[in-house]
Coordinates of N, CA and C and ligand atoms in Angstrom, one line a residue:
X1 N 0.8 -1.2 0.0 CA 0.0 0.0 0.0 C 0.9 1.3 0.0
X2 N 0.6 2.0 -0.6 CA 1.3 3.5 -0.9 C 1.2 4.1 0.6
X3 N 1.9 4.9 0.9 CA 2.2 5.5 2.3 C 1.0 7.0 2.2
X4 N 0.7 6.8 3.8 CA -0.4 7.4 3.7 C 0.1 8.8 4.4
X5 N -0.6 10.0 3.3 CA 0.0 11.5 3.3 C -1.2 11.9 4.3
X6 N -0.9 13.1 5.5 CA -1.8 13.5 6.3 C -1.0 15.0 5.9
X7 N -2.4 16.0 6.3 CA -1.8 17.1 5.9 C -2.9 17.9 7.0
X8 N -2.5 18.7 8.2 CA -3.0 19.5 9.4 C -3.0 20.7 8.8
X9 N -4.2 21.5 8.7 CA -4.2 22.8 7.9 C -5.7 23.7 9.0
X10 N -5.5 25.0 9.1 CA -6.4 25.4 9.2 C -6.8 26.3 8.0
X11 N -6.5 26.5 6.9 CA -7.1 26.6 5.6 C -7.1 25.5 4.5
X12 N -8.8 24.9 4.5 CA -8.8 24.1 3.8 C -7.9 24.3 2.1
X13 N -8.7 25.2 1.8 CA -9.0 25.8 0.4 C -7.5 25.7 -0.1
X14 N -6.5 26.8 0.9 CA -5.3 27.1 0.2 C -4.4 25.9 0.3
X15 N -4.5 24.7 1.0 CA -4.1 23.5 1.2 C -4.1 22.6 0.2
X16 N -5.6 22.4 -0.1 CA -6.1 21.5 -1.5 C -6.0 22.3 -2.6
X17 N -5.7 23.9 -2.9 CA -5.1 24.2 -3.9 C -3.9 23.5 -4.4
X18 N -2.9 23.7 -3.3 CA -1.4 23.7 -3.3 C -1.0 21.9 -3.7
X19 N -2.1 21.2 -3.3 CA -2.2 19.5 -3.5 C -2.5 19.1 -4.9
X20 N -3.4 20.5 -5.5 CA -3.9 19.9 -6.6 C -2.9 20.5 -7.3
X21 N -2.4 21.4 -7.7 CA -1.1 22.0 -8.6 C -0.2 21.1 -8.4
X22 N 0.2 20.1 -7.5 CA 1.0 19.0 -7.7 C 0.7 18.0 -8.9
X23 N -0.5 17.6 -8.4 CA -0.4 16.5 -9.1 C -1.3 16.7 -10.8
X24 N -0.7 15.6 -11.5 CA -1.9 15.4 -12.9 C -2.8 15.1 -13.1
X25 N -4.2 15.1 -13.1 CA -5.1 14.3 -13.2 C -6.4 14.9 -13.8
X26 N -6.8 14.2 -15.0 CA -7.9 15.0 -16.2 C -9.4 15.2 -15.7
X27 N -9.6 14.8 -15.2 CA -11.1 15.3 -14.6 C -10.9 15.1 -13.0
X28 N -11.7 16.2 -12.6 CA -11.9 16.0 -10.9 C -13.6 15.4 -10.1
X29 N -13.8 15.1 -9.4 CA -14.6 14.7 -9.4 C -14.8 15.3 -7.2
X30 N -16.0 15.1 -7.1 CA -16.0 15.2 -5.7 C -17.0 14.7 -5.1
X31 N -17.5 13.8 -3.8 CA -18.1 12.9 -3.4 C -18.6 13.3 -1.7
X32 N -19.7 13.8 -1.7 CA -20.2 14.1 -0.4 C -21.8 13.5 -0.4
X33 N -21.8 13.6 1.2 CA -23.4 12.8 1.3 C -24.5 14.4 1.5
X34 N -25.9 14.0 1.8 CA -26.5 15.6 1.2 C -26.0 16.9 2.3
X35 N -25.5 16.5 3.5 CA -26.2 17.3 4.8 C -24.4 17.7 4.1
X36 N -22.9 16.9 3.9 CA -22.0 17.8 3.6 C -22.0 18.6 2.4
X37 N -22.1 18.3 1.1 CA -22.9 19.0 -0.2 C -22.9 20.3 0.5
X38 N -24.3 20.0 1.2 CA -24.9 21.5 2.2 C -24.0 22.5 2.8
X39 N -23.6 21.8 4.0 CA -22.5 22.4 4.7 C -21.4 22.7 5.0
X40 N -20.5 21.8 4.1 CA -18.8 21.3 4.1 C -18.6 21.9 2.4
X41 N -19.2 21.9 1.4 CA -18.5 21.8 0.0 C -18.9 23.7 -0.5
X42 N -19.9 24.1 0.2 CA -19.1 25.5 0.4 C -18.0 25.8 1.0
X43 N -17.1 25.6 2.1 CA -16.0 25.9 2.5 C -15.1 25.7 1.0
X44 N -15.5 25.1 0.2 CA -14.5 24.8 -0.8 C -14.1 25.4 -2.4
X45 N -15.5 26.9 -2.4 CA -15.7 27.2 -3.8 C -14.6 28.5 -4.1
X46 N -13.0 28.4 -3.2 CA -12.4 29.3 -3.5 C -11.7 28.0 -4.4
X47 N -11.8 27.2 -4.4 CA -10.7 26.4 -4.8 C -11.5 26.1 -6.6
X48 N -10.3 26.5 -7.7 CA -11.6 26.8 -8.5 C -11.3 25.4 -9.2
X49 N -11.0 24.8 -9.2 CA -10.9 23.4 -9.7 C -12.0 22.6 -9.0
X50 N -12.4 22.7 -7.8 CA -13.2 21.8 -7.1 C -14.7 22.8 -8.1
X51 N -14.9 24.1 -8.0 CA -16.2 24.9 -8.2 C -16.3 23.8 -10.1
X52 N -15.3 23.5 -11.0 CA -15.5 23.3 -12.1 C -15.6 21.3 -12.0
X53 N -15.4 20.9 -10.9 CA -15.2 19.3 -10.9 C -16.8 19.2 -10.7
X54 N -17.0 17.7 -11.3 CA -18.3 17.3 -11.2 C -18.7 16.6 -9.7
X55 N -19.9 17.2 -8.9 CA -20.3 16.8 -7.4 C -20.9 15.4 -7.7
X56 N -20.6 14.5 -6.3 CA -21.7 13.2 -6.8 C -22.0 13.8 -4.9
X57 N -23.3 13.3 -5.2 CA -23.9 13.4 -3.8 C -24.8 12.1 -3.4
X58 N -24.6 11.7 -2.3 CA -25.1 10.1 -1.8 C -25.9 10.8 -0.7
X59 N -27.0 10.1 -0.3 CA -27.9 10.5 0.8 C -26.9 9.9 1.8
X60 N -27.4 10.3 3.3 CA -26.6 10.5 4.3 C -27.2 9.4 5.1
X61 N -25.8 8.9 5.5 CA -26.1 7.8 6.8 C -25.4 6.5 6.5
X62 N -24.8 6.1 7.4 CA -24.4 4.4 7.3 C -25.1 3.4 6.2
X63 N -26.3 3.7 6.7 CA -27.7 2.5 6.3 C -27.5 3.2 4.9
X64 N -26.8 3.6 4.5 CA -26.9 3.9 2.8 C -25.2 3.7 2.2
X65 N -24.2 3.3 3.0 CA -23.2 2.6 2.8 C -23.0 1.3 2.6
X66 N -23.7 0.9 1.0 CA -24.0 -0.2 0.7 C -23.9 0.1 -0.8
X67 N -24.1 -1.4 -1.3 CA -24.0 -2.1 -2.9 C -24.8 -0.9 -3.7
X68 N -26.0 -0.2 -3.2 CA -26.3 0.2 -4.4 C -26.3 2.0 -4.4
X69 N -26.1 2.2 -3.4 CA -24.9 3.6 -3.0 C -23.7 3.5 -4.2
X70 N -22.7 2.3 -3.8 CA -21.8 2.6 -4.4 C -21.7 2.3 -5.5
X71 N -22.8 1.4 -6.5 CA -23.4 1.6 -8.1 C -23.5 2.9 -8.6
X72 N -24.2 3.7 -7.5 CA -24.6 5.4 -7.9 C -23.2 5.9 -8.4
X73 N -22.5 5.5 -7.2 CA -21.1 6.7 -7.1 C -20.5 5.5 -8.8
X74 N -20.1 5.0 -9.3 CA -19.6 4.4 -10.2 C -20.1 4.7 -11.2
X75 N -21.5 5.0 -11.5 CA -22.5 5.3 -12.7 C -21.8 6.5 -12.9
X76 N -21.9 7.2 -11.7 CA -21.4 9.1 -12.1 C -20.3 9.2 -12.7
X77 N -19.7 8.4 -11.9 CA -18.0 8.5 -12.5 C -17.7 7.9 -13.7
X78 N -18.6 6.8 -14.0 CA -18.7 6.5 -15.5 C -19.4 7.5 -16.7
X79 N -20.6 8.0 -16.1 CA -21.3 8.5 -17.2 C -20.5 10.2 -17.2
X80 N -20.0 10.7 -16.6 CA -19.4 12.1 -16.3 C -17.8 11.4 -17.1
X81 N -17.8 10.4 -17.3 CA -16.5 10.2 -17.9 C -15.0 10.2 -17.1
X82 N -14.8 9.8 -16.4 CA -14.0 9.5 -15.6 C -13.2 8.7 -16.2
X83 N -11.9 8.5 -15.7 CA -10.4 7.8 -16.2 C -9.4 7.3 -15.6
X84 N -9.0 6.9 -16.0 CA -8.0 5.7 -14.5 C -7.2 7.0 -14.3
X85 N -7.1 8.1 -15.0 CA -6.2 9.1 -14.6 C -7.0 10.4 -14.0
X86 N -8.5 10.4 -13.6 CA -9.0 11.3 -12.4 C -9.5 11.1 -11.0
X87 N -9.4 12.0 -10.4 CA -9.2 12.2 -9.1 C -10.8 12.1 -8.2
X88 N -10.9 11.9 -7.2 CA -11.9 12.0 -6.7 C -11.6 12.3 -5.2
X89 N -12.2 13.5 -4.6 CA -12.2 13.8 -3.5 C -13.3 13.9 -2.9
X90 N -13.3 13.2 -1.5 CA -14.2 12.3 -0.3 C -14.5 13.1 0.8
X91 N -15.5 14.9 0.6 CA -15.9 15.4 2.1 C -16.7 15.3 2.2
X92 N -16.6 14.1 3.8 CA -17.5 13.9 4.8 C -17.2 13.0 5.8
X93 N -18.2 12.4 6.3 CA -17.6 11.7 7.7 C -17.2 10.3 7.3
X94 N -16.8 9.3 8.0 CA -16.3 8.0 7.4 C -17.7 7.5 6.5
X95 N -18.9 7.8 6.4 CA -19.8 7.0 5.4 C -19.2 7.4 4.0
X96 N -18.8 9.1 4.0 CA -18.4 9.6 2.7 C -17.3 9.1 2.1
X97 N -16.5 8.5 3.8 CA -15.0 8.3 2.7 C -14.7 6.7 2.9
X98 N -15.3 6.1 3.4 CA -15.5 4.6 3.4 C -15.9 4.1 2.2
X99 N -17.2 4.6 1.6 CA -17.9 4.3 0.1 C -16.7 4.8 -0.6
X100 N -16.2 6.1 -0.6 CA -15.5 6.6 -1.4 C -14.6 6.2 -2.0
X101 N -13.6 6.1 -0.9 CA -11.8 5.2 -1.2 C -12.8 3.9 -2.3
X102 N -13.7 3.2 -1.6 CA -13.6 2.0 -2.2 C -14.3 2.2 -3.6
X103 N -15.2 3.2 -3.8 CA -15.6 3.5 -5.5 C -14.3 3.6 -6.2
X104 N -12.9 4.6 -5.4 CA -12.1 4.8 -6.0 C -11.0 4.0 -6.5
X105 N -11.1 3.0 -5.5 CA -10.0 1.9 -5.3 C -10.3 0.7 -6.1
X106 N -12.0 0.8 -6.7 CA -12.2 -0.1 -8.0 C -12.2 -0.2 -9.0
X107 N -13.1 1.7 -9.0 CA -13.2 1.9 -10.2 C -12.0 2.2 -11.5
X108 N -12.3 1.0 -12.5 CA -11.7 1.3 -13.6 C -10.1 0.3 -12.8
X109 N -10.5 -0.4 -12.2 CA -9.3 -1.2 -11.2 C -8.5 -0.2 -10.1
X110 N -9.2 0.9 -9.9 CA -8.0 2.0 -9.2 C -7.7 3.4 -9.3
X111 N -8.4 4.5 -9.2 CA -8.0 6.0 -9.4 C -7.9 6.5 -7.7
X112 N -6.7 7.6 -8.4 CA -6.7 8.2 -7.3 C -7.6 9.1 -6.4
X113 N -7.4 9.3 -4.9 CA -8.5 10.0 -4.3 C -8.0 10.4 -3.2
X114 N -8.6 11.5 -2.9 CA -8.3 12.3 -1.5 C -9.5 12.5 -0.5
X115 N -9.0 12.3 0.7 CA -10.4 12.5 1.9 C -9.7 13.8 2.6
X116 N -11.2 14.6 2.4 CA -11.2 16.0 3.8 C -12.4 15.4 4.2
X117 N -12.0 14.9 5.8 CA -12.9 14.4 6.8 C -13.3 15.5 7.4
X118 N -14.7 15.2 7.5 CA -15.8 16.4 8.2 C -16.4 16.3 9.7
X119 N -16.1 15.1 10.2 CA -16.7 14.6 11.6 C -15.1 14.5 11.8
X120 N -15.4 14.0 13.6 CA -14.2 13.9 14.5 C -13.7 12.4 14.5
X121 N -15.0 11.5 14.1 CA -14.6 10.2 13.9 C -13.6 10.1 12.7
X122 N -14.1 10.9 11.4 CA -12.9 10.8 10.2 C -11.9 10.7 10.5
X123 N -11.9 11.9 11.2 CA -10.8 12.6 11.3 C -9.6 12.2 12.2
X124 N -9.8 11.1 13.4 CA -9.3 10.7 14.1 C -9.0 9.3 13.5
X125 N -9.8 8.7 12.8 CA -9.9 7.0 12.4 C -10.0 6.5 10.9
X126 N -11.4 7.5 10.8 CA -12.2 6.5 9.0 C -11.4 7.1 8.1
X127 N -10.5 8.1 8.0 CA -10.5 9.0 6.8 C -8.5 8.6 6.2
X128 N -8.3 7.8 7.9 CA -7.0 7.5 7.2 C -7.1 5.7 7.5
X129 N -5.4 5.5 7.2 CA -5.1 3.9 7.3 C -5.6 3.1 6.5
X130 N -6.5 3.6 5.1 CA -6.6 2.8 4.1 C -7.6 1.7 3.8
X131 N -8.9 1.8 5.1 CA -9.7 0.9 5.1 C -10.7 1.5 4.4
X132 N -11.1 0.8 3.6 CA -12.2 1.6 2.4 C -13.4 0.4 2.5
X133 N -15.2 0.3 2.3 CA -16.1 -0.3 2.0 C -17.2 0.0 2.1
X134 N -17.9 -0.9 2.1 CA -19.4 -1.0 1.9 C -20.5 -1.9 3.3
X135 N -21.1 -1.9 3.8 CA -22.0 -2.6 3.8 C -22.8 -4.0 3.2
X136 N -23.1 -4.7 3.8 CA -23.8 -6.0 2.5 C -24.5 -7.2 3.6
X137 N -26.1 -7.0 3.1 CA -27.1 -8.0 3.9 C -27.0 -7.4 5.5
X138 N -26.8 -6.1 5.9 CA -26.8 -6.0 7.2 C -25.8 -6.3 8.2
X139 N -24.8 -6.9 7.3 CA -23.0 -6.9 7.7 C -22.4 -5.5 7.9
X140 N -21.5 -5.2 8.8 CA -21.0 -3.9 8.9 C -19.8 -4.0 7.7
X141 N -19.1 -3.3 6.6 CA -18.1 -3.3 6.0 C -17.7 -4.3 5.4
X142 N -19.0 -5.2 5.0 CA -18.4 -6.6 4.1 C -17.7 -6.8 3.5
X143 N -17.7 -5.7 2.5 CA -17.0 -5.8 1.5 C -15.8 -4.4 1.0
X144 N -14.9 -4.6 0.9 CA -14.0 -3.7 1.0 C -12.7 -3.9 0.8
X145 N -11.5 -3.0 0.2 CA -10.4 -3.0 0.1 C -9.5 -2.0 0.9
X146 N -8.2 -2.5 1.0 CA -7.6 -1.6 1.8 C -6.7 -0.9 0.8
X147 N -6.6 0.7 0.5 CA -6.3 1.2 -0.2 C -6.0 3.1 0.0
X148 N -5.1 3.2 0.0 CA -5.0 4.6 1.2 C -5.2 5.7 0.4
X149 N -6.0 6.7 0.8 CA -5.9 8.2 0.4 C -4.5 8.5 -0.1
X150 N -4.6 9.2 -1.3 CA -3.6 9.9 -2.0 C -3.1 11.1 -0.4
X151 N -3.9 11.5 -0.3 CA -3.8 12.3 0.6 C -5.0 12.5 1.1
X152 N -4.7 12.9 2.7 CA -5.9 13.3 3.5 C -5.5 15.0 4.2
X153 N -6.3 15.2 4.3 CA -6.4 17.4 4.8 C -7.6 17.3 5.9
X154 N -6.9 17.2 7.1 CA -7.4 17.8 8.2 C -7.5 19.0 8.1
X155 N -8.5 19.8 8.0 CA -9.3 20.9 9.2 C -10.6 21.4 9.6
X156 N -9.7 21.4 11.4 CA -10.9 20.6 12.1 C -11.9 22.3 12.0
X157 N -11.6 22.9 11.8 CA -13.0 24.0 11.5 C -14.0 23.4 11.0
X158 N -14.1 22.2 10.0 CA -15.3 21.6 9.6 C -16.1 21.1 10.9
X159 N -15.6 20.7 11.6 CA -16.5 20.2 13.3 C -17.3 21.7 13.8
X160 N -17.2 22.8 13.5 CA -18.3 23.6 13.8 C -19.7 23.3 14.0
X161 N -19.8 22.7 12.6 CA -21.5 22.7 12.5 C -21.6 20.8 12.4
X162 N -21.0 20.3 13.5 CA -21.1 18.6 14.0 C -22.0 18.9 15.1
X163 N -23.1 18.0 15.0 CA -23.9 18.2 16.0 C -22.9 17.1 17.9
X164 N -23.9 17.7 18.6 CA -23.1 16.8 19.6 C -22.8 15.7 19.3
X165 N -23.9 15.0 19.6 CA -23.9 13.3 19.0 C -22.6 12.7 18.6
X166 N -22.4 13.1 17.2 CA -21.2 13.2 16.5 C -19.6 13.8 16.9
X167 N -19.7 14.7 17.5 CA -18.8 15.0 18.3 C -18.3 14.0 19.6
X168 N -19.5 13.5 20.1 CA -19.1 12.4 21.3 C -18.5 11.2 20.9
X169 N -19.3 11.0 19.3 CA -18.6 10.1 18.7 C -17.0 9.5 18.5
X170 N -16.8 11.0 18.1 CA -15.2 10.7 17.3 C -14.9 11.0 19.0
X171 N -15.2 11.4 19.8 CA -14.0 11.8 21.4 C -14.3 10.6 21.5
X172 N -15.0 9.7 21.7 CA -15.7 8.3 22.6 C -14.2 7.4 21.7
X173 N -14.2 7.6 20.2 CA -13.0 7.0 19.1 C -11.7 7.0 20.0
X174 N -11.7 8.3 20.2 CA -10.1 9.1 20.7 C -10.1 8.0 22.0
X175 N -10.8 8.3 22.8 CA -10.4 7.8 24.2 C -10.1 6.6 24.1
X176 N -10.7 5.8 23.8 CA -10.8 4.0 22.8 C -9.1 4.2 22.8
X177 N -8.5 4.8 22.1 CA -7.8 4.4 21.5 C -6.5 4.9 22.8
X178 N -6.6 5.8 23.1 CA -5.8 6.3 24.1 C -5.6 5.3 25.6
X179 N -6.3 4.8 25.8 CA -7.2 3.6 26.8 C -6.3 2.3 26.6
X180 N -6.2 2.1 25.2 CA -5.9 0.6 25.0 C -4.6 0.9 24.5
X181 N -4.1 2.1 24.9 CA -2.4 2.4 23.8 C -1.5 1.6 24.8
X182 N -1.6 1.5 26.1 CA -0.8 0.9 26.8 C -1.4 -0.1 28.1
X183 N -1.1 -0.7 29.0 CA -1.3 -1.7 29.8 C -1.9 -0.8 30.7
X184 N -1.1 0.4 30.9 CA -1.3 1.3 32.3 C -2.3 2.5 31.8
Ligands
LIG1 N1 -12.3 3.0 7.6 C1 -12.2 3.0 8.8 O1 -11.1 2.7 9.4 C2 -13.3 3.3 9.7 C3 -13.1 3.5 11.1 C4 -14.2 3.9 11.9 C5 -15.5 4.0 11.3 N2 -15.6 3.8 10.0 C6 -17.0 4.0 9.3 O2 -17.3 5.4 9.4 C7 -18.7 5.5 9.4 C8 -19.1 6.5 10.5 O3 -18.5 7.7 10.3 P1 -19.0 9.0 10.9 O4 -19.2 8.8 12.4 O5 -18.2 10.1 10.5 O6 -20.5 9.1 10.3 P2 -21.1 9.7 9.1 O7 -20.2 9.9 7.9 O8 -22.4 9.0 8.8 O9 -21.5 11.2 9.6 C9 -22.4 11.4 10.6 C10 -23.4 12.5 10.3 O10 -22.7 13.8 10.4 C11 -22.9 14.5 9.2 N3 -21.8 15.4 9.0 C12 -20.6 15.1 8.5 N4 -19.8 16.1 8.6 C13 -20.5 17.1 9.1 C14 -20.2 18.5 9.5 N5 -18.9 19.0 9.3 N6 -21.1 19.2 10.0 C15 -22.4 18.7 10.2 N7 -22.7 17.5 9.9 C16 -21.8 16.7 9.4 C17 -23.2 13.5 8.1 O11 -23.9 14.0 7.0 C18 -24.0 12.4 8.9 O12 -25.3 12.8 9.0 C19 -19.3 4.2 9.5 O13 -19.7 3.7 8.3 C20 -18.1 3.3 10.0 O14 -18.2 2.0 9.5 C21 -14.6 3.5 9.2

């Protein structure tokens, strides 16, 4: 697996500018569920490559992190014409970039992709380390490959408008992990 790039920013925009003038890639594409679309992919329309890339939007929630979710995202990227050589970038919480990586990591056998995580749980867990999937028959992540973000762009200004819930979520992640780091 290609080594996984993290990038701590508190300007998204001027961050994923500076990412995209790196690299090559003929069409852009970008992948959020409805509530980020909404509230996350404005933060993004200084970046004028994203304002001209084509949006795919998935209804929101786990329970739609499945087989025919990620048919949707693969139609778009087919029918919008997509190429083993374009990009797709994943803002939202682990539903956005779980479906995502793995549209990206099949489609066409593999295009590259970037996640800006929008929850605390992404952002701490789902959005890095390469675990990408789906849902299937009421299985959590049946189906899936492990396959890492081109790069991932932390900034946590997106957690503004995270409702609590969600926020307890990704801390309840953190502590998890901090808990079990050592014996003591
Ligand atoms: N790949 C991994 O290593 C890994 C690890 C942990 C969890 N996961 C997966 O991640 C998913 C859960 O992720 P999650 O907790 O981020 O849930 P989620 O992606 O479903 O997001 C939770 C809710 O918050 C909304 N939201 C997202 N960003 C927002 C923002 N900035 N402001 C307001 N609302 C926002 C979403 O639209 C959604 O309604 C599960 O599918 C789980 O299986 C994957």
């Amino acid at each position: 697996m290609e080594e996984q790039h993290i990038i701590f920013t508190q300007d998204v925009c001027h961050t994923l500018n500076e990412v995209l003038v790196e690299w090559s890639y003929d069409r852009l594409f970008v992948l959020a569920d409805e509530t980020t679309a909404q509230l996350c992919l404005p933060r993004l329309q200084n970046v004028l490559s994203v304002c001209n890339a084509e949006i795919i939007t998935t209804q929101t929630d786990d329970t739609h992190k499945n087989i025919e979710t990620l048919t949707q995202v693969w139609t778009s990227l087919s029918q919008y014409g997509a190429t083993r050589r374009s990009l797709l970038i994943n803002v939202g919480g682990g539903m956005v970039t779980d479906l995502g990586g793995f549209a990206a990591s099949t489609f066409k056998r593999g295009i590259c992709f970037v996640n800006i995580p929008t929850t605390l749980l992404a952002m701490v867990d789902a959005s890095v380390g390469g675990k990408t999937g789906v849902n299937l028959n009421g299985l959590k992540n049946e189906v899936g490959a492990f396959c890492n973000a081109k790069q991932v762009i932390v900034d946590a200004s997106f957690l503004q408008t995270l409702d609590h819930k969600n926020l307890c979520s990704g801390f309840a992640e953190m502590l998890k992990h901090s808990l079990i780091h050592t014996r003591e």
